[in-house]
Amino acid sequence: MQYLLLIGLLFGFTVQAKTITHEMGTLELAKTPSKIVTLDWVLTESLLALGVTPYAVADSDGYNQWVVKPQLPSQVKNVGSRREPNLELLTQLKPDLILMSSHLSPLYPSLQAIAPTMVLTVYNKKRDPFSQAKKVLNQLAIVTAKENIVSQLIAEAEQHIQNNGSQLKKAGKSVRPFFLVRFIGDKHIRIHGTHSLVGQTLTMMGLTNAWQGSTNLWGFASTSVDKLALSQQANVIYFGPLNKTDKAKLFSTPLWQAMAFTRSKRVYELPPIWAFGGINAAVRLSDTLTEALMGTSKNALFPR
Amino acid sequence: MTNLFYSAPLTRFFIISPQLVLWLVVLSLISGSIFLFNLSANLPLDLVWQATVAPDENDFRQIIYFYSFLPRIAIALLVGAGLALAGCVMQQVLSNPLASPTTLGVAAGAELGLACALLLAPSGLAIDPDWFAFIGGLLATGLVFLISARKGFAPLQMVLAGMVISLLFGAVNRVLVLFNDQQLTSLFIWGAGDLSQTDWQNVTHLLPQIAIPFILLLLFQRPLMLLQVGEQLASSVGVKVGTIRLISLTLAVFMTTSIVSTVGIISFVGLVAPALAKLAGARQFYTRLVTSAIIGALLMSMADLVIQPFSGVGGELLPAGAITALIGAPCLIWLLLRNPLSAVAKVVSEQPINIKQYAFVKLLTVCLVIAILCTAIALLVGKNEHGWAVQLTNSILTLRFPRVFAALLAGWGLAVAGCAIQRITANPMASPEIMGVSSGVALMLIVGVITGIISSRGEQLLFGSMGALLAFGIMWLLSQRSRFSPSQMVLAGIGLSAFLDATIRILLTSGTDQAKAILHWLSGSTYLATNMDVILLLVVTTILLSMLLLLHRCLDLLTLGEAAATGLGMNCQQVRLWLLIIAAILTTVATLVVGPLSFVGLLAPQLAKLFGQYAARNQLVIAGLMGSIIMVVADWLGRNWLFPWQIPAGVLASIMGGGFFLFLLRK
């Protein structure tokens, strides 16, 4: 009898149930979850960066269009909208773990009833998305048993971003400040400040953000195109996709034509980058930015 | 009569009251000083002349001034004048002092057109999305014309049709936005009417589109003036009223669609400017046309100039269009309170549609059976990963139960509230949605959520009821003057829903998650309904329905009219007050679950009447059941149609209900 107990205890130790604390409570995991559902694109992106393929995600089509990389394998199931993921489908999929952000907090009890749920938020009032993204990645690594690679992954990513920065510095491309924008139609822009993920990436690369105005929780300001004129010596970096009609309209206006950055051809288009993403999006920005300014192509760092 | 045909001496047109001149001078002075203030913040005054005539392309201040600041002022003046002209013409032609460009569905049509262009048109397409907006606007107004044609473009009929088309198109648009919020970001800014410019192109594009109709309208001024003396009189002196109406309205709609498709949705300038012109003493049509245009231009530029320095605070845009709606909506209600509008305050004569009379008990049994069947199907049948399936597992039922029953009870509550409101106001076109009561609830809740005051269901109920009572309060004040005239109610409803709409638009331009969360609730999603909600709804709705059933004689009497009811010894004021409070609470609890728009409160009582249930007691019961059926079906469809995506029940109900209502209007 005593031996049996001892064996049982030993067995118990080897399985080692993990208790994980997250933003809205604690989580007991008996084993490493294999069927993971993510309801937020930044969490999907982070999971893929760790080399874990989610079982199902919210709005997979949207992910493929706006986040683009790391690519989502086609077998990953879709559970509907990011705001109202289909609870019935979730129940039937019987996931081991659900990952959500605090922007969905009213949903937490319902999700908790379906499967163990973890709340991880990158974009919050701290307005420090890069550090938050690192924190989230670390927590995800603990849950998915990827602790062994995560610190190296983060260190490499940071190093990579810095290297890109110094490459630009060496080539003398880091003197001017940068505008990081997304065009909304042909007259308006969303312009990213220093508290945004892309803004922080810029800082890590040793570059200066030209936008000094105030921004919202997500680190951007909505404004009109003419505000770019206030710092015409800057380079303009914009993320796709910008449709052809708007592009033609915008770029042919006298105001745009008159700006110094247009005249000396310092406007660069980057491919779609999820400006509300995580570490991967930051690396992707620094890569594509370096490519655009240097005219070279890069090897992708992610996914491994 | 003949002297009406002789052209009045030209000088007569230019006799303007001193009061009017004073108004214009004051307005211009205010606009001018704000203009100078904004200007001096951006450009040293000694550079102004040079920057206007030949801007130095190397000086960014001059570039901004010439390509952004100046065209923005020009577009504000042009847009204000154009909308005011359109409004002035519509008010004259429809003999309705409260008609305006936005009330004819133009904006909603244009918005839907633009959304379709952004989503469906291939990106390489050379067609400007503005054209889609233009076609959408014309289409919506065309529908409004078509629907009101049978009634000879009766003012109330037209405004009602315009409102319903707006709500219907708005609901379809809402569905598109919910599924494509990333692609449609530009639509949010356009929809809020921001006037930022990057060149003179919009100005040169709009100028002829407003100037040419204006000149044509001036040519038409004499027959248009005759409309003022009354339709019969005008046609007796040989004016082809129908043709004149059609041509001038088309011109007005053309101006509106051009403006809306170019700069976005700008509400209320077209309503307020002509009203102010009248207040300022512009009596004749010609004078009023010109004065409205001037006032409109000044108002619009003033609004835009005032908000410009504040735009960008906290990283958010402050679009002029939405701001004018926020100012314009209270103006509308103030105007309604000032103006008894006796000319249009006719109650719509109710024409019973010929349909077989059904015995109450028989109908009740049929409705009950259908309701039970629908509920059972909604609970048991649904889609899963592999397709349709009958699911009896406990976990699925626990998820479906609150949603199905919340929809059922909310439909019930809204239908019963709708019945009560239609009876209280003796107006078959009244409903919580159309009278703006639901908008009042939604507004208070949004304010509560944003300021962080509301956290519990109880507080939501309290705030929501306050919003409902506030809306009713406005209706009450109006009713004192107009004896519950349908047009007053509808217009006040338009005012309130425009106010709500503007609030939503400002929230949406911020593009934040909180705004999109609010949008989901406003669309009437049962997604977050809990068992507690079901209990709350059940208790409140049952108690209040019982009270209404006890009061059924009063409801019957009210339908007879105030005089008859008073004659029979009823204290109309007090009874109405109590009934309104009951309706307010019912509307609030239902709105909490299914959002502010669903048309159930309008549709179900009408359906009950279609099946011959005129007595209050019978109507309440049958309408309640029908309301439940509509909402349960809408919720079930919404959950399964685009699985795993879900369409909010409220939106689907309003698309079904709106379609049916237009059909009723056409009758």
PDB file of C-alpha atoms in Angstrom, chain B residues 366-544:
ATOM      1  CA  VAL B 366     -52.274  29.191 -34.142  1.00  0.00           C
ATOM      2  CA  CYS B 367     -49.820  31.841 -32.902  1.00  0.00           C
ATOM      3  CA  LEU B 368     -49.045  29.854 -29.780  1.00  0.00           C
ATOM      4  CA  VAL B 369     -48.356  26.708 -31.782  1.00  0.00           C
ATOM      5  CA  ILE B 370     -46.076  28.603 -34.196  1.00  0.00           C
ATOM      6  CA  ALA B 371     -44.291  30.309 -31.315  1.00  0.00           C
ATOM      7  CA  ILE B 372     -43.664  27.014 -29.539  1.00  0.00           C
ATOM      8  CA  LEU B 373     -42.504  25.353 -32.765  1.00  0.00           C
ATOM      9  CA  CYS B 374     -40.126  28.205 -33.593  1.00  0.00           C
ATOM     10  CA  THR B 375     -38.694  28.205 -30.087  1.00  0.00           C
ATOM     11  CA  ALA B 376     -38.190  24.440 -30.180  1.00  0.00           C
ATOM     12  CA  ILE B 377     -36.442  24.609 -33.551  1.00  0.00           C
ATOM     13  CA  ALA B 378     -34.322  27.567 -32.434  1.00  0.00           C
ATOM     14  CA  LEU B 379     -33.258  25.594 -29.366  1.00  0.00           C
ATOM     15  CA  LEU B 380     -32.631  22.234 -30.983  1.00  0.00           C
ATOM     16  CA  VAL B 381     -31.662  22.762 -34.613  1.00  0.00           C
ATOM     17  CA  GLY B 382     -28.501  24.525 -35.620  1.00  0.00           C
ATOM     18  CA  LYS B 383     -25.310  24.282 -37.582  1.00  0.00           C
ATOM     19  CA  ASN B 384     -22.075  22.770 -36.442  1.00  0.00           C
ATOM     20  CA  GLU B 385     -18.738  22.149 -38.086  1.00  0.00           C
ATOM     21  CA  HIS B 386     -20.203  19.597 -40.479  1.00  0.00           C
ATOM     22  CA  GLY B 387     -23.517  21.241 -41.339  1.00  0.00           C
ATOM     23  CA  TRP B 388     -27.064  21.139 -40.030  1.00  0.00           C
ATOM     24  CA  ALA B 389     -27.740  19.019 -36.993  1.00  0.00           C
ATOM     25  CA  VAL B 390     -30.251  18.425 -34.220  1.00  0.00           C
ATOM     26  CA  GLN B 391     -28.295  18.934 -31.040  1.00  0.00           C
ATOM     27  CA  LEU B 392     -29.531  17.851 -27.691  1.00  0.00           C
ATOM     28  CA  THR B 393     -26.333  18.026 -25.663  1.00  0.00           C
ATOM     29  CA  ASN B 394     -26.507  19.864 -22.413  1.00  0.00           C
ATOM     30  CA  SER B 395     -23.626  22.210 -23.174  1.00  0.00           C
ATOM     31  CA  ILE B 396     -25.156  23.448 -26.437  1.00  0.00           C
ATOM     32  CA  LEU B 397     -28.590  23.925 -24.866  1.00  0.00           C
ATOM     33  CA  THR B 398     -27.090  25.939 -22.007  1.00  0.00           C
ATOM     34  CA  LEU B 399     -25.575  28.268 -24.590  1.00  0.00           C
ATOM     35  CA  ARG B 400     -28.732  28.577 -26.689  1.00  0.00           C
ATOM     36  CA  PHE B 401     -31.275  28.893 -23.914  1.00  0.00           C
ATOM     37  CA  PRO B 402     -30.500  32.484 -22.810  1.00  0.00           C
ATOM     38  CA  ARG B 403     -30.163  33.710 -26.393  1.00  0.00           C
ATOM     39  CA  VAL B 404     -33.420  32.220 -27.635  1.00  0.00           C
ATOM     40  CA  PHE B 405     -35.425  33.309 -24.622  1.00  0.00           C
ATOM     41  CA  ALA B 406     -33.876  36.766 -24.493  1.00  0.00           C
ATOM     42  CA  ALA B 407     -34.907  37.238 -28.123  1.00  0.00           C
ATOM     43  CA  LEU B 408     -38.363  35.852 -27.420  1.00  0.00           C
ATOM     44  CA  LEU B 409     -38.991  38.072 -24.420  1.00  0.00           C
ATOM     45  CA  ALA B 410     -37.475  41.172 -25.959  1.00  0.00           C
ATOM     46  CA  GLY B 411     -39.700  40.710 -29.002  1.00  0.00           C
ATOM     47  CA  TRP B 412     -42.655  40.323 -26.688  1.00  0.00           C
ATOM     48  CA  GLY B 413     -41.802  43.435 -24.688  1.00  0.00           C
ATOM     49  CA  LEU B 414     -41.201  45.621 -27.731  1.00  0.00           C
ATOM     50  CA  ALA B 415     -44.411  44.484 -29.412  1.00  0.00           C
ATOM     51  CA  VAL B 416     -46.462  45.216 -26.311  1.00  0.00           C
ATOM     52  CA  ALA B 417     -44.743  48.593 -25.859  1.00  0.00           C
ATOM     53  CA  GLY B 418     -45.444  49.344 -29.515  1.00  0.00           C
ATOM     54  CA  CYS B 419     -49.137  48.547 -29.046  1.00  0.00           C
ATOM     55  CA  ALA B 420     -49.367  50.828 -26.045  1.00  0.00           C
ATOM     56  CA  ILE B 421     -47.566  53.670 -27.825  1.00  0.00           C
ATOM     57  CA  GLN B 422     -49.727  53.388 -30.925  1.00  0.00           C
ATOM     58  CA  ARG B 423     -52.829  53.550 -28.776  1.00  0.00           C
ATOM     59  CA  ILE B 424     -51.631  56.372 -26.536  1.00  0.00           C
ATOM     60  CA  THR B 425     -50.752  58.544 -29.499  1.00  0.00           C
ATOM     61  CA  ALA B 426     -53.652  57.364 -31.662  1.00  0.00           C
ATOM     62  CA  ASN B 427     -51.000  57.038 -34.318  1.00  0.00           C
ATOM     63  CA  PRO B 428     -50.628  53.769 -36.221  1.00  0.00           C
ATOM     64  CA  MET B 429     -47.119  54.723 -37.365  1.00  0.00           C
ATOM     65  CA  ALA B 430     -45.734  55.190 -33.862  1.00  0.00           C
ATOM     66  CA  SER B 431     -43.304  52.772 -32.252  1.00  0.00           C
ATOM     67  CA  PRO B 432     -40.408  52.899 -29.780  1.00  0.00           C
ATOM     68  CA  GLU B 433     -37.973  53.029 -32.710  1.00  0.00           C
ATOM     69  CA  ILE B 434     -39.719  55.626 -34.835  1.00  0.00           C
ATOM     70  CA  MET B 435     -40.464  57.919 -31.918  1.00  0.00           C
ATOM     71  CA  GLY B 436     -36.812  57.844 -30.909  1.00  0.00           C
ATOM     72  CA  VAL B 437     -37.492  56.234 -27.536  1.00  0.00           C
ATOM     73  CA  SER B 438     -35.078  53.383 -28.238  1.00  0.00           C
ATOM     74  CA  SER B 439     -32.495  55.945 -29.357  1.00  0.00           C
ATOM     75  CA  GLY B 440     -32.953  57.733 -26.056  1.00  0.00           C
ATOM     76  CA  VAL B 441     -32.227  54.496 -24.191  1.00  0.00           C
ATOM     77  CA  ALA B 442     -29.175  53.748 -26.333  1.00  0.00           C
ATOM     78  CA  LEU B 443     -27.795  57.270 -25.927  1.00  0.00           C
ATOM     79  CA  MET B 444     -27.993  57.212 -22.143  1.00  0.00           C
ATOM     80  CA  LEU B 445     -26.366  53.785 -22.062  1.00  0.00           C
ATOM     81  CA  ILE B 446     -23.498  54.866 -24.324  1.00  0.00           C
ATOM     82  CA  VAL B 447     -22.925  57.959 -22.220  1.00  0.00           C
ATOM     83  CA  GLY B 448     -22.978  55.778 -19.102  1.00  0.00           C
ATOM     84  CA  VAL B 449     -20.509  53.287 -20.541  1.00  0.00           C
ATOM     85  CA  ILE B 450     -18.086  55.922 -21.803  1.00  0.00           C
ATOM     86  CA  THR B 451     -18.068  57.893 -18.585  1.00  0.00           C
ATOM     87  CA  GLY B 452     -17.750  54.645 -16.655  1.00  0.00           C
ATOM     88  CA  ILE B 453     -20.806  55.298 -14.485  1.00  0.00           C
ATOM     89  CA  ILE B 454     -22.628  52.131 -15.553  1.00  0.00           C
ATOM     90  CA  SER B 455     -21.354  48.771 -14.475  1.00  0.00           C
ATOM     91  CA  SER B 456     -24.246  46.585 -13.321  1.00  0.00           C
ATOM     92  CA  ARG B 457     -27.462  45.492 -15.028  1.00  0.00           C
ATOM     93  CA  GLY B 458     -29.437  47.461 -12.458  1.00  0.00           C
ATOM     94  CA  GLU B 459     -27.629  50.666 -13.352  1.00  0.00           C
ATOM     95  CA  GLN B 460     -28.163  49.935 -17.030  1.00  0.00           C
ATOM     96  CA  LEU B 461     -31.864  49.590 -16.360  1.00  0.00           C
ATOM     97  CA  LEU B 462     -31.940  52.825 -14.397  1.00  0.00           C
ATOM     98  CA  PHE B 463     -30.000  54.795 -17.007  1.00  0.00           C
ATOM     99  CA  GLY B 464     -31.913  53.237 -19.889  1.00  0.00           C
ATOM    100  CA  SER B 465     -35.261  54.087 -18.312  1.00  0.00           C
ATOM    101  CA  MET B 466     -34.074  57.626 -17.757  1.00  0.00           C
ATOM    102  CA  GLY B 467     -33.209  57.840 -21.444  1.00  0.00           C
ATOM    103  CA  ALA B 468     -36.595  56.439 -22.417  1.00  0.00           C
ATOM    104  CA  LEU B 469     -38.441  58.815 -20.121  1.00  0.00           C
ATOM    105  CA  LEU B 470     -36.419  61.749 -21.430  1.00  0.00           C
ATOM    106  CA  ALA B 471     -37.421  60.835 -24.974  1.00  0.00           C
ATOM    107  CA  PHE B 472     -41.016  60.438 -23.870  1.00  0.00           C
ATOM    108  CA  GLY B 473     -40.757  63.759 -22.081  1.00  0.00           C
ATOM    109  CA  ILE B 474     -39.911  65.470 -25.330  1.00  0.00           C
ATOM    110  CA  MET B 475     -42.790  63.705 -27.039  1.00  0.00           C
ATOM    111  CA  TRP B 476     -45.031  64.753 -24.185  1.00  0.00           C
ATOM    112  CA  LEU B 477     -44.107  68.406 -24.563  1.00  0.00           C
ATOM    113  CA  LEU B 478     -44.673  68.182 -28.280  1.00  0.00           C
ATOM    114  CA  SER B 479     -47.967  66.443 -27.867  1.00  0.00           C
ATOM    115  CA  GLN B 480     -49.288  69.236 -25.676  1.00  0.00           C
ATOM    116  CA  ARG B 481     -49.079  71.513 -28.660  1.00  0.00           C
ATOM    117  CA  SER B 482     -49.929  69.245 -31.521  1.00  0.00           C
ATOM    118  CA  ARG B 483     -52.332  66.698 -30.032  1.00  0.00           C
ATOM    119  CA  PHE B 484     -50.018  63.802 -30.753  1.00  0.00           C
ATOM    120  CA  SER B 485     -49.630  64.691 -34.375  1.00  0.00           C
ATOM    121  CA  PRO B 486     -47.827  61.892 -36.193  1.00  0.00           C
ATOM    122  CA  SER B 487     -45.515  64.200 -38.113  1.00  0.00           C
ATOM    123  CA  GLN B 488     -44.320  65.873 -34.930  1.00  0.00           C
ATOM    124  CA  MET B 489     -43.600  62.514 -33.358  1.00  0.00           C
ATOM    125  CA  VAL B 490     -41.808  61.183 -36.400  1.00  0.00           C
ATOM    126  CA  LEU B 491     -39.706  64.303 -36.740  1.00  0.00           C
ATOM    127  CA  ALA B 492     -38.774  64.340 -33.087  1.00  0.00           C
ATOM    128  CA  GLY B 493     -37.887  60.677 -33.511  1.00  0.00           C
ATOM    129  CA  ILE B 494     -35.687  61.581 -36.453  1.00  0.00           C
ATOM    130  CA  GLY B 495     -34.015  64.226 -34.335  1.00  0.00           C
ATOM    131  CA  LEU B 496     -33.263  61.781 -31.539  1.00  0.00           C
ATOM    132  CA  SER B 497     -32.039  59.028 -33.813  1.00  0.00           C
ATOM    133  CA  ALA B 498     -29.859  61.519 -35.683  1.00  0.00           C
ATOM    134  CA  PHE B 499     -28.346  62.522 -32.364  1.00  0.00           C
ATOM    135  CA  LEU B 500     -27.646  58.868 -31.578  1.00  0.00           C
ATOM    136  CA  ASP B 501     -26.282  58.319 -35.063  1.00  0.00           C
ATOM    137  CA  ALA B 502     -23.898  61.274 -34.736  1.00  0.00           C
ATOM    138  CA  THR B 503     -22.633  59.963 -31.406  1.00  0.00           C
ATOM    139  CA  ILE B 504     -21.955  56.566 -32.945  1.00  0.00           C
ATOM    140  CA  ARG B 505     -20.200  58.140 -35.925  1.00  0.00           C
ATOM    141  CA  ILE B 506     -17.880  60.175 -33.723  1.00  0.00           C
ATOM    142  CA  LEU B 507     -17.101  57.046 -31.706  1.00  0.00           C
ATOM    143  CA  LEU B 508     -16.411  55.065 -34.859  1.00  0.00           C
ATOM    144  CA  THR B 509     -13.949  57.557 -36.356  1.00  0.00           C
ATOM    145  CA  SER B 510     -11.778  56.847 -33.337  1.00  0.00           C
ATOM    146  CA  GLY B 511     -11.494  53.298 -34.683  1.00  0.00           C
ATOM    147  CA  THR B 512     -11.039  51.907 -31.198  1.00  0.00           C
ATOM    148  CA  ASP B 513     -12.229  48.551 -29.921  1.00  0.00           C
ATOM    149  CA  GLN B 514     -14.621  50.080 -27.430  1.00  0.00           C
ATOM    150  CA  ALA B 515     -16.498  51.742 -30.268  1.00  0.00           C
ATOM    151  CA  LYS B 516     -16.817  48.484 -32.159  1.00  0.00           C
ATOM    152  CA  ALA B 517     -18.044  46.723 -29.031  1.00  0.00           C
ATOM    153  CA  ILE B 518     -20.767  49.352 -28.684  1.00  0.00           C
ATOM    154  CA  LEU B 519     -21.629  48.857 -32.338  1.00  0.00           C
ATOM    155  CA  HIS B 520     -22.264  45.170 -31.714  1.00  0.00           C
ATOM    156  CA  TRP B 521     -24.650  45.877 -28.884  1.00  0.00           C
ATOM    157  CA  LEU B 522     -26.413  48.565 -30.910  1.00  0.00           C
ATOM    158  CA  SER B 523     -26.957  46.027 -33.657  1.00  0.00           C
ATOM    159  CA  GLY B 524     -29.040  43.918 -31.323  1.00  0.00           C
ATOM    160  CA  SER B 525     -26.872  40.933 -30.651  1.00  0.00           C
ATOM    161  CA  THR B 526     -28.164  38.404 -28.118  1.00  0.00           C
ATOM    162  CA  TYR B 527     -24.613  37.071 -27.840  1.00  0.00           C
ATOM    163  CA  LEU B 528     -24.002  38.205 -24.279  1.00  0.00           C
ATOM    164  CA  ALA B 529     -27.479  37.450 -22.936  1.00  0.00           C
ATOM    165  CA  THR B 530     -27.449  35.520 -19.672  1.00  0.00           C
ATOM    166  CA  ASN B 531     -30.024  33.590 -17.685  1.00  0.00           C
ATOM    167  CA  MET B 532     -30.262  36.591 -15.375  1.00  0.00           C
ATOM    168  CA  ASP B 533     -31.332  38.738 -18.335  1.00  0.00           C
ATOM    169  CA  VAL B 534     -33.997  36.212 -19.207  1.00  0.00           C
ATOM    170  CA  ILE B 535     -35.363  36.288 -15.657  1.00  0.00           C
ATOM    171  CA  LEU B 536     -35.301  40.091 -15.575  1.00  0.00           C
ATOM    172  CA  LEU B 537     -37.103  40.304 -18.910  1.00  0.00           C
ATOM    173  CA  LEU B 538     -39.625  37.664 -17.909  1.00  0.00           C
ATOM    174  CA  VAL B 539     -40.525  39.336 -14.624  1.00  0.00           C
ATOM    175  CA  VAL B 540     -40.715  42.890 -15.977  1.00  0.00           C
ATOM    176  CA  THR B 541     -42.565  41.995 -19.152  1.00  0.00           C
ATOM    177  CA  THR B 542     -45.106  39.768 -17.400  1.00  0.00           C
ATOM    178  CA  ILE B 543     -45.908  42.335 -14.716  1.00  0.00           C
ATOM    179  CA  LEU B 544     -46.234  45.202 -17.166  1.00  0.00           C
TER     180      LEU B 544
END
